[in-house]
Short mmCIF file of C-alpha atoms and ligand atoms in Angstrom, two decimals:
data_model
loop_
_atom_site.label_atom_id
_atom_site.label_comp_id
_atom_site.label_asym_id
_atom_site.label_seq_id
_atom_site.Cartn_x
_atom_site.Cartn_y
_atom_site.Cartn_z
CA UNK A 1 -10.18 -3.14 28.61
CA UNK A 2 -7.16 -4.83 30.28
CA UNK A 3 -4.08 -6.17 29.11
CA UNK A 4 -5.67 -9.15 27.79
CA UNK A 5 -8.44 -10.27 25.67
CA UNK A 6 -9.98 -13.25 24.45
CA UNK A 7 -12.11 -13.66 21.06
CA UNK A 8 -14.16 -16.72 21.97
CA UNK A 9 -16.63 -17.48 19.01
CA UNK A 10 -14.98 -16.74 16.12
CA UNK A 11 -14.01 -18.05 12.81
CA UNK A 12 -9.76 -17.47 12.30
CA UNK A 13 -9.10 -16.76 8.86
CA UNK A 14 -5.08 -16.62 9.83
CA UNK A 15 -3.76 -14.89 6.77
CA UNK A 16 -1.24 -18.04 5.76
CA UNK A 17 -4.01 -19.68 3.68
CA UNK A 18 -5.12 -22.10 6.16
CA UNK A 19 -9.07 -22.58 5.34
CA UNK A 20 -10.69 -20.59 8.18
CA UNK A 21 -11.32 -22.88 11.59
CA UNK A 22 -14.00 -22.07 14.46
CA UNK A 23 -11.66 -21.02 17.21
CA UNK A 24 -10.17 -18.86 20.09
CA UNK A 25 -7.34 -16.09 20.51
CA UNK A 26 -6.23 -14.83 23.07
CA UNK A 27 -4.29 -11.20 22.48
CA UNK A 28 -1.98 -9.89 25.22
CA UNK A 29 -0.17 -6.76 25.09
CA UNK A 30 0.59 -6.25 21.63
CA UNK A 31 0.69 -9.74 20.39
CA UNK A 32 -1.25 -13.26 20.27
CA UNK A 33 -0.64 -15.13 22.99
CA UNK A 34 -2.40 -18.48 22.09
CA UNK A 35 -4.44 -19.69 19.38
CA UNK A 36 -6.51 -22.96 19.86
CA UNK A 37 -9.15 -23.97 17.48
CA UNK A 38 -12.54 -25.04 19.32
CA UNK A 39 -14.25 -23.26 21.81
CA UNK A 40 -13.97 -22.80 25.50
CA UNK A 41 -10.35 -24.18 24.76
CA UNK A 42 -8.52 -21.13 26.68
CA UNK A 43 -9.17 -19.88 30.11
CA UNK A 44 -11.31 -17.20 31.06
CA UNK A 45 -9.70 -15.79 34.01
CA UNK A 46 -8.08 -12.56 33.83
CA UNK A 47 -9.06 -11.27 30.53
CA UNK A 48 -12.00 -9.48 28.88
CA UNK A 49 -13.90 -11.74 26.29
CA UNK A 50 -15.25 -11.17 23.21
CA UNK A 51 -17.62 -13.25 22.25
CA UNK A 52 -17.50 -12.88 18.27
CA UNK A 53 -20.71 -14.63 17.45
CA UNK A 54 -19.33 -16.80 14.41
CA UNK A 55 -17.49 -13.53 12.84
CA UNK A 56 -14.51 -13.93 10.76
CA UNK A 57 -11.35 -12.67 12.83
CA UNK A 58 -8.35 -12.16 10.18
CA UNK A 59 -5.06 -10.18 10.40
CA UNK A 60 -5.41 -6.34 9.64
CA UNK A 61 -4.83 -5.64 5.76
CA UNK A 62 -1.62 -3.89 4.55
CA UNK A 63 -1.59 -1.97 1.73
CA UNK A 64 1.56 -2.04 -0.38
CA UNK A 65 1.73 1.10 -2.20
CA UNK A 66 0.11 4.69 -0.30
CA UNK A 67 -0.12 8.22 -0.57
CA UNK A 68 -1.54 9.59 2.40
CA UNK A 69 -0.48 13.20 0.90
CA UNK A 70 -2.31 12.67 -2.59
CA UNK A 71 -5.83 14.64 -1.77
CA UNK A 72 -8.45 13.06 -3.88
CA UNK A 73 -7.72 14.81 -6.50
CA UNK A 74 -7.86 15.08 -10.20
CA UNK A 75 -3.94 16.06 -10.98
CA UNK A 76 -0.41 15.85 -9.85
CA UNK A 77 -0.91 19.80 -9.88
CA UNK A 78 -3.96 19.78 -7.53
CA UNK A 79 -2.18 17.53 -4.92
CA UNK A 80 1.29 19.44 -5.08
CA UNK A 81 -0.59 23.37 -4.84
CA UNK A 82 -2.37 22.55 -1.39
CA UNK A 83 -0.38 24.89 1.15
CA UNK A 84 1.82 23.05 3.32
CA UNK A 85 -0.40 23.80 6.66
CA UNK A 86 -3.55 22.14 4.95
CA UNK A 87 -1.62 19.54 3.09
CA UNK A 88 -0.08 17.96 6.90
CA UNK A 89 -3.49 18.36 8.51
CA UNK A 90 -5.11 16.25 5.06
CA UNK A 91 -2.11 13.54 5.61
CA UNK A 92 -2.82 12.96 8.98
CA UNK A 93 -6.65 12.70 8.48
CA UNK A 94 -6.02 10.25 6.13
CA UNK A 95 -3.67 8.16 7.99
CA UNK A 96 -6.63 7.64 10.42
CA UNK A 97 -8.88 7.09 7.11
CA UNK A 98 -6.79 3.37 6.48
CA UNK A 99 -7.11 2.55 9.97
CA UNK A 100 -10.60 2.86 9.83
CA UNK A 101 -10.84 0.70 7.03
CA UNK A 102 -9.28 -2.37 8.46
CA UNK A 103 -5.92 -1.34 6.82
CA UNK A 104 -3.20 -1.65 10.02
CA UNK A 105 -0.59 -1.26 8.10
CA UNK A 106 0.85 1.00 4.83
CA UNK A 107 3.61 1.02 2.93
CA UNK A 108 4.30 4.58 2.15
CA UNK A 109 4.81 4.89 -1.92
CA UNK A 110 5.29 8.46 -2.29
CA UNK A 111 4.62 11.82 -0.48
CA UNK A 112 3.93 15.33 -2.50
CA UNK A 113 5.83 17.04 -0.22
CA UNK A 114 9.30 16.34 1.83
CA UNK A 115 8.88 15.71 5.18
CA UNK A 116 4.72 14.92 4.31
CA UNK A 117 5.38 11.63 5.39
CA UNK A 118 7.56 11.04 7.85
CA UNK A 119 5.89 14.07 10.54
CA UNK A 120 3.21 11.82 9.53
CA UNK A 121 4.76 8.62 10.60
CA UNK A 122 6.13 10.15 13.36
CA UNK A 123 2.74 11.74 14.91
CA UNK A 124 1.24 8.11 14.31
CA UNK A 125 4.17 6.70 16.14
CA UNK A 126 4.14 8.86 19.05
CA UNK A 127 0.74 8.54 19.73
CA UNK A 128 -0.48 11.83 18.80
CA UNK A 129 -2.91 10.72 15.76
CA UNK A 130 -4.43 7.77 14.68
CA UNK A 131 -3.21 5.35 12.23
CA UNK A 132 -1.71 2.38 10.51
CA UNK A 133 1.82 1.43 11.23
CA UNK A 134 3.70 3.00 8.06
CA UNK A 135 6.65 3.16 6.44
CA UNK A 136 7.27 7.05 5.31
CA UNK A 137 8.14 7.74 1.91
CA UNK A 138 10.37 10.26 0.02
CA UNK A 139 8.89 12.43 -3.02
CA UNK A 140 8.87 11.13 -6.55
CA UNK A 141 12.65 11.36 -7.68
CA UNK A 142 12.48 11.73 -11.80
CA UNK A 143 14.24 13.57 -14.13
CA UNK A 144 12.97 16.21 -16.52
CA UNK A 145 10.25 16.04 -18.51
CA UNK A 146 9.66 12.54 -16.58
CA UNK A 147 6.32 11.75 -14.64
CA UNK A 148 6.71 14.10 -11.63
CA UNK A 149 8.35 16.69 -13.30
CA UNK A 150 5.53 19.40 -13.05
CA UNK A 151 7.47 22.47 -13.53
CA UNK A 152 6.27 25.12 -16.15
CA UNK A 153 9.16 26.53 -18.25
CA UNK A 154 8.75 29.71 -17.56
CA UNK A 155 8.24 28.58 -13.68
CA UNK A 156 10.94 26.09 -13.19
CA UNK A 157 11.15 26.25 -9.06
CA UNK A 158 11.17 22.82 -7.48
CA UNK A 159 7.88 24.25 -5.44
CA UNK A 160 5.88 24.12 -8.22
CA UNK A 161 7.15 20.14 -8.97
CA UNK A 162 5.22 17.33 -8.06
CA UNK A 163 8.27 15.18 -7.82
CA UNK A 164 12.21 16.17 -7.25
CA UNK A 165 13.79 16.73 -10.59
CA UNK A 166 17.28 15.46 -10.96
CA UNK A 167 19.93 15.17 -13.82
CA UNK A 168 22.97 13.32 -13.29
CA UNK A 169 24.27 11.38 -10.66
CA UNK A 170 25.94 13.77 -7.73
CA UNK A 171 21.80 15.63 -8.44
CA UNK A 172 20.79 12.18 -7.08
CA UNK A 173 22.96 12.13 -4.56
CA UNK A 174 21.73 15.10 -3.15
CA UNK A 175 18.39 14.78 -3.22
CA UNK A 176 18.73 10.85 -1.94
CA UNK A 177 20.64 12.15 0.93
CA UNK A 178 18.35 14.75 1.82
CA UNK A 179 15.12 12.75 1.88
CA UNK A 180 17.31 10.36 4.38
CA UNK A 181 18.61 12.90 6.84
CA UNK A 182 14.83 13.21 7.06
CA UNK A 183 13.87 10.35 7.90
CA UNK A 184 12.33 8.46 5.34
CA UNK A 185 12.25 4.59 5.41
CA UNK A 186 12.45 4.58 1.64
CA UNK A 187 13.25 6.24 -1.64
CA UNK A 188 10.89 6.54 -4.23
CA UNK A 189 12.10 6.48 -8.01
CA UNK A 190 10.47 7.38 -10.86
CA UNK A 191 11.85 5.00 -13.17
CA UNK A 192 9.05 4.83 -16.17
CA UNK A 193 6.68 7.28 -17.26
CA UNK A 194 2.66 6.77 -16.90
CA UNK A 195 -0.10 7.37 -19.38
CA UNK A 196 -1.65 10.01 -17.06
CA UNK A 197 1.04 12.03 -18.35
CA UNK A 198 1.05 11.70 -21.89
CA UNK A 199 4.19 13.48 -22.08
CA UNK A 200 6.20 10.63 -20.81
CA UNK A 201 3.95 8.08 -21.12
CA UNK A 202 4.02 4.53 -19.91
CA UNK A 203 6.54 2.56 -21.96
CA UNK A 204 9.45 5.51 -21.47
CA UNK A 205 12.38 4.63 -19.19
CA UNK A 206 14.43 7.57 -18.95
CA UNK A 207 16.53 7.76 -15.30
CA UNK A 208 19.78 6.55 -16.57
CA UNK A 209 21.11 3.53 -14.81
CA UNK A 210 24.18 6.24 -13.66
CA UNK A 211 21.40 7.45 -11.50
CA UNK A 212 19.26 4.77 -10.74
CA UNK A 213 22.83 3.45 -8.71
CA UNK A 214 24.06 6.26 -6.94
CA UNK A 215 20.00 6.27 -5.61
CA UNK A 216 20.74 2.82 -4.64
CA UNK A 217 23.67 3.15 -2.97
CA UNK A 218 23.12 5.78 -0.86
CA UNK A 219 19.76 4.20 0.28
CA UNK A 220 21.28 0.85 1.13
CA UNK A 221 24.24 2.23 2.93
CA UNK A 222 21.39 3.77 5.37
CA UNK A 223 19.77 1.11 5.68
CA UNK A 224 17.04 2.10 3.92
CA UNK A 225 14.60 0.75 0.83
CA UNK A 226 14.22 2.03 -2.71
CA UNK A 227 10.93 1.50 -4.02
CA UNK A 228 10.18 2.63 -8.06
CA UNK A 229 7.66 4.14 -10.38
CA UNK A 230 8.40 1.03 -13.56
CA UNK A 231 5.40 0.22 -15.76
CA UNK A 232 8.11 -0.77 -18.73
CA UNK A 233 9.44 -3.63 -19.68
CA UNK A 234 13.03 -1.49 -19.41
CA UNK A 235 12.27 -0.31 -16.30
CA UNK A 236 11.26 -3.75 -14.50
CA UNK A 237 14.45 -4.81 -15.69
CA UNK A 238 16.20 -1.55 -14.43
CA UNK A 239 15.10 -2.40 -11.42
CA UNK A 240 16.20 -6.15 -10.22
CA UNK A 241 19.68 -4.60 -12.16
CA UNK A 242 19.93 -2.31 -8.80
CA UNK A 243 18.19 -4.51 -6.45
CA UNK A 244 15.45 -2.27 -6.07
CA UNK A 245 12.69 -4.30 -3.70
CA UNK A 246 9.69 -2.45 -4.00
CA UNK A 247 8.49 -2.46 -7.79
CA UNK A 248 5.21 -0.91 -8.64
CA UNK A 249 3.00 -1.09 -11.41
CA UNK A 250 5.50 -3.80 -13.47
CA UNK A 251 2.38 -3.68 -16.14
CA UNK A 252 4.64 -4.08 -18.97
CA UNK A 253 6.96 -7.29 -19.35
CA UNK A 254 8.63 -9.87 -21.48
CA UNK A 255 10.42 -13.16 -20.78
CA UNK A 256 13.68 -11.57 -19.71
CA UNK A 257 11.59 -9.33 -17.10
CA UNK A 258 9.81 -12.51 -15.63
CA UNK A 259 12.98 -14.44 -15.43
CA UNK A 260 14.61 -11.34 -13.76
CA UNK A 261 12.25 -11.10 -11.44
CA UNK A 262 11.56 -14.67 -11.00
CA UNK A 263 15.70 -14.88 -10.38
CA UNK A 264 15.02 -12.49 -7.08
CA UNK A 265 11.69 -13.28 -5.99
CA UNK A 266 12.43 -14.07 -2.34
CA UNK A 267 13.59 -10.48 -2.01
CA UNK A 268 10.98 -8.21 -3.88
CA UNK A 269 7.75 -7.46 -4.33
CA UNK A 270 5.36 -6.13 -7.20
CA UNK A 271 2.36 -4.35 -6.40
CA UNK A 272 0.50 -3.08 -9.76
CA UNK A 273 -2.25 -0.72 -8.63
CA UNK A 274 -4.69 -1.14 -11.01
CA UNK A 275 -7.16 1.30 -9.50
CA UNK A 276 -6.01 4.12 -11.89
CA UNK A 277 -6.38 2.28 -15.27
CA UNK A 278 -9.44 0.37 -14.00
CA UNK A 279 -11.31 3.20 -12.79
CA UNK A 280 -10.38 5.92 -16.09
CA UNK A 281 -11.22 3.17 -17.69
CA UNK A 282 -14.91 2.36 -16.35
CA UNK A 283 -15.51 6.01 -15.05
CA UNK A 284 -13.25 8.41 -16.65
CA UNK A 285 -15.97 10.45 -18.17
CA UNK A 286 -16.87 11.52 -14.91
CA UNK A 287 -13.59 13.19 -14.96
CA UNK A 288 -13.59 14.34 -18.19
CA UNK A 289 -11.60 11.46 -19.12
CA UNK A 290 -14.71 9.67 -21.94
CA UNK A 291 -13.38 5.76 -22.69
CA UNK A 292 -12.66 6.52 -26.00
CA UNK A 293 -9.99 8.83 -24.18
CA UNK A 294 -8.82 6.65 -21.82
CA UNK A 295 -8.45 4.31 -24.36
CA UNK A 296 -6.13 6.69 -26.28
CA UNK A 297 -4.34 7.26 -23.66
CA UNK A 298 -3.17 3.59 -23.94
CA UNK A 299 -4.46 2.03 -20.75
CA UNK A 300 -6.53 -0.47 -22.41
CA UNK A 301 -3.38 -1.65 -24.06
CA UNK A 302 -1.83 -1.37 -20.55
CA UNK A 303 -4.90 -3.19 -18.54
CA UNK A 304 -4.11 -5.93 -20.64
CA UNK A 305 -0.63 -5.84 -20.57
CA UNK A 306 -0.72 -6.15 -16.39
CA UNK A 307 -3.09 -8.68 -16.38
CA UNK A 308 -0.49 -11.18 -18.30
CA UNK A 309 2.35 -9.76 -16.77
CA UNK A 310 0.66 -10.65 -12.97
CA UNK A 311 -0.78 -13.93 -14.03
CA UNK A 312 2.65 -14.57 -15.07
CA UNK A 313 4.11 -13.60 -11.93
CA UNK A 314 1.48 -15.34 -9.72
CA UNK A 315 2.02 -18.99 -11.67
CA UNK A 316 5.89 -18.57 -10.87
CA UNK A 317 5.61 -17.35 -7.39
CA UNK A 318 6.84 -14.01 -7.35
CA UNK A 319 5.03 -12.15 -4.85
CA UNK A 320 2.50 -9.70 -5.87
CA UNK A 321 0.47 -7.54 -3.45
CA UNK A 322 -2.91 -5.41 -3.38
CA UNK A 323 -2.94 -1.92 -3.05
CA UNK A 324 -1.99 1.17 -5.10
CA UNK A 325 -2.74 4.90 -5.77
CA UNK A 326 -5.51 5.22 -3.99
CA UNK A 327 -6.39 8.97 -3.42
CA UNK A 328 -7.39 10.28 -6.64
CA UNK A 329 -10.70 11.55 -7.29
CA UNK A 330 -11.68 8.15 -9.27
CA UNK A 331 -10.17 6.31 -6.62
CA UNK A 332 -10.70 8.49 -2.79
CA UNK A 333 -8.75 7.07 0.14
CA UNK A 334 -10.56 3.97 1.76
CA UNK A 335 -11.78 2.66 -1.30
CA UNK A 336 -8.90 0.68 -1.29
CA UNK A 337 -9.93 -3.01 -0.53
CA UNK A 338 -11.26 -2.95 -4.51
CA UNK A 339 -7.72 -3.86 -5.13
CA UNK A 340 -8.50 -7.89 -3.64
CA UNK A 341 -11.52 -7.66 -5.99
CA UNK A 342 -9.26 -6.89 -8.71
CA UNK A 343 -7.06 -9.50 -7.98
CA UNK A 344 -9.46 -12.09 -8.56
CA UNK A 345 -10.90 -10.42 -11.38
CA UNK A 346 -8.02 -9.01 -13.76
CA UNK A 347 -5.45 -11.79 -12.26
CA UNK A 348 -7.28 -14.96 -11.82
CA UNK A 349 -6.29 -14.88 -8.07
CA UNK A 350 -8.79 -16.77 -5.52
CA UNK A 351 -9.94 -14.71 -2.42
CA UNK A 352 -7.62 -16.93 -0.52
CA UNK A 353 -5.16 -16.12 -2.52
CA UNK A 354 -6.36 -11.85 -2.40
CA UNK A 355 -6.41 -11.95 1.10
CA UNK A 356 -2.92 -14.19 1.62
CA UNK A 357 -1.47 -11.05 -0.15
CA UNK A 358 -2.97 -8.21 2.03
CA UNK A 359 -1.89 -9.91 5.27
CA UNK A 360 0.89 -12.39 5.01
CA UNK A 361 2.71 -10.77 2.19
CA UNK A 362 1.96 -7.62 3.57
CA UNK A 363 3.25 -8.42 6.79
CA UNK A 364 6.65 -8.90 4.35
CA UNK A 365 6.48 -6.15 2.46
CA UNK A 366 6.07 -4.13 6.17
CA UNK A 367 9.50 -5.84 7.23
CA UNK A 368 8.25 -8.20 9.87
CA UNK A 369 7.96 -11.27 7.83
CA UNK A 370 6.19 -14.19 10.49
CA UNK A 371 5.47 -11.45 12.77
CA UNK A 372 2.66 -9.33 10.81
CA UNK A 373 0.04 -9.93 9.12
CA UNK A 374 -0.83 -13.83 10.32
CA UNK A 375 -2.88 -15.28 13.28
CA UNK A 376 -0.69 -17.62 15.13
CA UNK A 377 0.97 -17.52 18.58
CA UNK A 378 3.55 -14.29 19.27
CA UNK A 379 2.65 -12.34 15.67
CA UNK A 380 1.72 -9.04 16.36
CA UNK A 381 -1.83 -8.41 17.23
CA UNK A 382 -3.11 -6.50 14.14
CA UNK A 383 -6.91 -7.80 13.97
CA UNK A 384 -9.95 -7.33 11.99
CA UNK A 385 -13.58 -8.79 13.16
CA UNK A 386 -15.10 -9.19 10.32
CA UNK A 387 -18.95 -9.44 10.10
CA UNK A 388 -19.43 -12.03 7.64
CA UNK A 389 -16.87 -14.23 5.35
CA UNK A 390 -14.94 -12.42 3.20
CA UNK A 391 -14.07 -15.76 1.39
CA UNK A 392 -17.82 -15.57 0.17
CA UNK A 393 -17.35 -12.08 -0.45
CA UNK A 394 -14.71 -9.88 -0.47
CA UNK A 395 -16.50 -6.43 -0.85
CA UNK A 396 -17.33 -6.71 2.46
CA UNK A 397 -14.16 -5.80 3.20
CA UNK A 398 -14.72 -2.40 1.48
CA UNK A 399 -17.84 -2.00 4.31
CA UNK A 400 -16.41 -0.01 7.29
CA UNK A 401 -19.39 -1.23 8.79
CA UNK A 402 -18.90 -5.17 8.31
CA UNK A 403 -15.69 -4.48 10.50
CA UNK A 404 -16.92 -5.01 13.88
CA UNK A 405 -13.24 -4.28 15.56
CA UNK A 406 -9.91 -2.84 14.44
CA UNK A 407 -7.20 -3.59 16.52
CA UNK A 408 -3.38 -2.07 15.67
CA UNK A 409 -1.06 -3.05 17.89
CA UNK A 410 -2.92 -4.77 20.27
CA UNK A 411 -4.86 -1.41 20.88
CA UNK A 412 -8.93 -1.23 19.60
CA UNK A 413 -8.97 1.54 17.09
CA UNK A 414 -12.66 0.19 16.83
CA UNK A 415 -13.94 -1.72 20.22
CA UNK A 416 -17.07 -3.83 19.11
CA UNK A 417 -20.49 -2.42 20.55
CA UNK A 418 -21.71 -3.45 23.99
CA UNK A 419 -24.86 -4.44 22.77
CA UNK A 420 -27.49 -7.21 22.73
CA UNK A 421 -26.81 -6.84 18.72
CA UNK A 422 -26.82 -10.60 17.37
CA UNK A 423 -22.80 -10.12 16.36
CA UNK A 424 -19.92 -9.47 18.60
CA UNK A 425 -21.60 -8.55 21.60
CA UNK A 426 -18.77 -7.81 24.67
CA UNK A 427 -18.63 -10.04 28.08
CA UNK A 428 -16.39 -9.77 30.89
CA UNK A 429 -15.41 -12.47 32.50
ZN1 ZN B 1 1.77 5.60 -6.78
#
């Protein structure tokens, strides 16, 4: 294809919440270059045309919170003990796996190994792999006995650690500054504990706010983000303390929390990844995890608890996006548009509302706020054709076949078929 091409045919779905219109885009280089509802409303000359056959044609998804480096498995162990040679070949494979599908851009959350991510942004950015745009990520920063903290007493090497272990604030320092002289567009803190690791579980909130600033610091001075780890109440807090942006989970919260939040909420973002709880809930026996299990392990309490705490956050406009440890066997890589389902299940979102999070939010949370993640004249062309309307139906979504074209960039990662198929079937003009 040339430099330009038109998508005559198709329903826009522009990612600000607009209801969808029957219309035309024309994509240039790597960005829209008109939009005009109607058809036969832009020229013809000079471009390749896609007739889209009454498709959907929305804004590539971002997902908020990734870990191209977990490897579908069942521990923290599991995904730190793959050799370093495997573990970069798995990242980049999976990098390709979001593109596929529909997700153009990721916001790195966490890698399992130092430099996982950012040889993996870098590869994606040069051209050598496939994949979504992406921010890289450091390791999990925590603090002994914390979530992350994987060593074995009698083993205590920081190999053998899911996540960087530091105690005290010059610790912090280091590892802060090391994970920026390589690159990494942010830091990742572990600032609660989780109830996959009943050692620290959920509701603990341990890194001392000593730490928590030098972390800050250092990343700010760079440049740089710090995203956290906070499912408590203490931790949420902790966070809009420090002016931490990224906040994951936030499952846990009270009034001061909201308000805290609420106080900042043009400059952060909360992205709870519920697949974890939701799927150990529903499936866990699978992986040895029965309910009654899961249940002890408090994330029926917790299920609840995020469900209030994002309804809460959704009525006063704090932003709240899908996405979220996807990558674990109850939850493989490219399962990941189950989050918008979730959205409107567990948070009382509409699909308007799922999908306003995954693009125009997204296209926030990615740093290019108006640029990414809408349809509308000079955003970048990120672009899904979607067979069908996921307003209906979001699963479809989750059906790599339903998307008809991915486009990152400006660039088909998936051209749709030249073919008499009754869908997108390809013209030049
Ligand atoms: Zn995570």
């Amino acid at each position: 294809m040339n430099g330009a091409t038109l998508f005559t045919n198709v329903r826009i779905l522009d990612g600000t919440g607009t209801a969808p219109y029957a219309g035309e885009v024309l994509m240039r280089g790597n960005r829209i270059e008109r939009v005009a509802p109607g058809n036969r409303a832009l020229a013809r000359t000079d471009c390749t045309v896609i007739d889209g056959a009454g498709a959907t044609l929305m804004p590539g998804m971002v997902e908020a919170h990734t870990h191209f480096a977990w490897n579908d498995a069942e521990t923290l162990q599991d995904i730190q003990r793959m050799p370093t040679e495997e573990h970069t070949l798995w990242t980049a494979g999976v990098a390709k796996v979001y593109l596929d599908h529909g997700f153009t851009s990721c916001v790195g959350a966490a890698t399992a190994k130092p430099r996982l991510d950012v040889v993996v942004r870098n590869a994606i950015n040069e051209g050598l792999i496939p994949g979504p745009r992406y921010l890289a990520a450091s390791q999990e920063i925590t603090v002994a006995g914390g979530l992350g903290d994987e060593t074995l007493p009698h083993i205590p090497w920081p190999e053998f650690s899911f996540g960087v272990n530091v105690s005290g604030p010059e610790e912090m320092r280091r590892a802060v500054r090391l994970f920026l002289k390589y690159g990494v567009d942010s830091i990742k803190l572990n600032l609660s504990g989780d109830n996959l690791t009943p050692h620290a579980p959920a509701g603990t909130t341990w890194m001392s706010d000593e730490e928590v600033a030098v972390a800050c610091r250092e990343a700010k001075i760079r440049g740089k983000r710090v995203s956290a780890h906070a499912r408590s109440a203490d931790s949420v807090k902790q966070c809009v303390r420090h002016g931490i942006e990224v906040i994951y989970h936030a499952s846990f919260t009270d009034t001061e929390a909201l308000d805290l939040l609420e106080s900042v909420k043009d400059k952060v973002f909360v992205a709870p990844g519920l697949s974890v709880i939701v799927k150990l809930l529903q499936e866990g026996a699978r992986y040895g995890i029965p309910p009654e299990r899961a249940r002890a392990m408090g994330y029926e309490i917790e299920l609840a608890a995020a469900c209030e705490s994002m309804k809460a956050m959704h009525k006063r406009g704090i932003r709240v996006l899908p996405g979220g440890d996807y990558g674990f066997a109850w939850a493989p890589h490219g399962t990941n548009a189950m989050d918008l389902e979730y959205f409107v299940k567990y948070f009382g979102y509409t699909p308007m509302e799922a999908i306003v999070a995954t693009t125009k939010l997204g296209g926030e949370i990615m740093l290019k706020p108006g640029e990414l993640g809408i349809i509308k004249q000079g955003a970048l062309a990120d672009l899904l054709l979607v067979d069908g309307d996921p307003l209906a139906n979001l699963a479809i979504l989750r059906d790599r076949a339903r998307l008809l074209a991915i486009v990152k960039d400006g660039k088909f990662h998936k051209a749709p078929e030249v073919s008499a198929r009754a869908g997108a079937g390809l013209v030049t003009a």
